[in-house]
């Protein structure tokens, strides 16, 4: 038996007036039940005093004793502790006390001479009862704690019968809903949900919990004062030892505030998204307008420019004799300025064309494209010896016209900015990085200071003067627009006097 709890040994009070019997019985009990705490007294009065002091779990007492007999003592003990376990021992001729003994709450009755078998049977019986009493007490404590937690907990709680009749609601439930326990106990749970929830939700709830599974969800309910509120509900079925459904426990949380917050956030986000959309559209429209403006200016400028150039050449040819050297020189300058202006206008038109028209995506063989560009560059400039390295099999998906223009721009720059290098070398290739293909053009030319790197993609920004290298400063801006239209990026690395590398991606993720 598991009654000998380490922290609380079971104790027994033995009351017997005959010192000899007292001695023998005490020592036998001590030997048989070594873990038991024993107290002994010689009469009812002394026994009662010991009982009051030690509150033993079991009382074993003789009946006829001087001063106070066992029956009297049993009465007194019972009035102190109605659950006391009392075993009375008496002589055969005292059986007339039997009724009194029952009345006194004696739980066991043994006859003299004492049979130890019977005695221990009675004691064991009491010990089992004590163990049960203790266990019940522990459980009751646990239940008390649980119910306190339920009563004072932060969540609303409801217990219903298996058929949904409300058996319990905690204080939080009453506080939030405004319904007192008296108003809802005995009512069907559906009353608190009526009209508030789509019926298929409820059907799902019932089918889930009747299977013995937990159900979680959100409900909208009405408080007693008519106010609507959102609650998060989890319903768990309770079963008995045999596994049959006895009750449901519902834990509910008022989430109205949280819901309102979420709704507010959602509305804010929508508003923000809308505003960003509008702003983007505005900016796109402004950009388009600017492009159109640029295009028409560039376009409209070509005609007067052609006039200027034309008339200055006529002047130079037909009135050569009337002009002195300074006059001829000025006309020559007008002529070359208009040629340069013509280049600028052409490049501007090219740049604005990049953002017009539809983008088609096709397979492009970039290696072949690069080879062609190099071939035409060296055909135009046969005196230059340039070491050209083009990686094989570099391909991409993109708009052939635009991607061709971008690659051509980069290669032409590399060609141009290696012009003063005794052993020029230009490389075209690609590499994969985090699932993205990066294309690059590398040269060992003049390079540039990295501090100016962001500037070079701005139209007309040049790091090198026209006297040094020809150009309009529109090439890289064009490359950037083309790459951006494809969903890619372009960037550059360089060092003054040590060459530069231009990298770009085209949005399509493949190695
Ligand atoms: P540009 O017509 O002047 O070449 P780009 O837009 O193509 O115009 O280039 C802008 C500027 O970036 C150039 O003026 C030059 O200073 C710098 N740059 C471009 N490519 C290179 C390169 N391969 N090496 C060094 N500098 C370069």
Short mmCIF file of C-alpha atoms and ligand atoms in Angstrom, two decimals, residues 347 409-410 413-418 443 445-448 455-458 460-464 469-478 499-500 502, ligand 1:
data_model
loop_
_atom_site.label_atom_id
_atom_site.label_comp_id
_atom_site.label_asym_id
_atom_site.label_seq_id
_atom_site.Cartn_x
_atom_site.Cartn_y
_atom_site.Cartn_z
CA UNK A 347 21.95 60.65 -79.34
CA UNK A 409 27.48 51.08 -76.36
CA UNK A 410 29.52 49.32 -73.70
CA UNK A 413 33.21 52.71 -74.78
CA UNK A 414 35.73 50.00 -73.91
CA UNK A 415 37.23 50.37 -77.38
CA UNK A 416 37.33 54.15 -77.03
CA UNK A 417 38.68 54.37 -73.48
CA UNK A 418 41.51 51.87 -74.21
CA UNK A 443 38.82 46.74 -70.28
CA UNK A 445 41.88 51.36 -70.38
CA UNK A 446 41.87 54.73 -68.73
CA UNK A 447 39.46 53.75 -65.95
CA UNK A 448 37.77 56.27 -63.68
CA UNK A 455 27.42 60.20 -62.23
CA UNK A 456 28.40 58.42 -65.41
CA UNK A 457 24.89 57.06 -66.00
CA UNK A 458 23.37 60.56 -66.01
CA UNK A 460 25.54 64.38 -70.68
CA UNK A 461 27.71 63.65 -67.64
CA UNK A 462 31.26 62.93 -68.81
CA UNK A 463 34.38 62.31 -66.79
CA UNK A 464 36.64 62.85 -69.75
CA UNK A 469 37.88 61.42 -75.91
CA UNK A 470 35.05 61.95 -78.36
CA UNK A 471 31.51 61.54 -77.05
CA UNK A 472 28.26 63.09 -75.94
CA UNK A 473 27.73 61.50 -72.52
CA UNK A 474 24.44 59.85 -73.51
CA UNK A 475 25.71 56.28 -74.11
CA UNK A 476 25.60 54.96 -70.54
CA UNK A 477 22.29 56.71 -69.85
CA UNK A 478 20.91 54.80 -72.82
CA UNK A 499 40.67 49.99 -66.52
CA UNK A 500 37.02 49.48 -65.76
CA UNK A 502 30.70 47.43 -66.56
P1 LIG B 1 30.54 59.14 -73.72
O1 LIG B 1 29.90 59.48 -74.97
O2 LIG B 1 31.20 60.28 -73.06
O3 LIG B 1 31.39 57.93 -73.77
P2 LIG B 1 28.90 57.57 -71.96
O4 LIG B 1 27.58 57.85 -71.36
O5 LIG B 1 29.07 56.34 -72.75
O6 LIG B 1 29.31 58.82 -72.75
O7 LIG B 1 29.93 57.55 -70.75
C1 LIG B 1 29.87 58.55 -69.77
C2 LIG B 1 31.25 58.72 -69.17
O8 LIG B 1 31.63 57.57 -68.45
C3 LIG B 1 32.34 58.90 -70.18
O9 LIG B 1 32.49 60.25 -70.54
C4 LIG B 1 33.57 58.39 -69.46
O10 LIG B 1 34.11 59.42 -68.66
C5 LIG B 1 33.03 57.32 -68.58
N1 LIG B 1 33.22 55.99 -69.16
C6 LIG B 1 32.36 55.26 -69.88
N2 LIG B 1 32.89 54.08 -70.25
C7 LIG B 1 34.15 54.06 -69.76
C8 LIG B 1 35.23 53.12 -69.81
N3 LIG B 1 35.12 51.93 -70.45
N4 LIG B 1 36.40 53.45 -69.19
C9 LIG B 1 36.50 54.63 -68.54
N5 LIG B 1 35.53 55.55 -68.46
C10 LIG B 1 34.35 55.27 -69.06
#
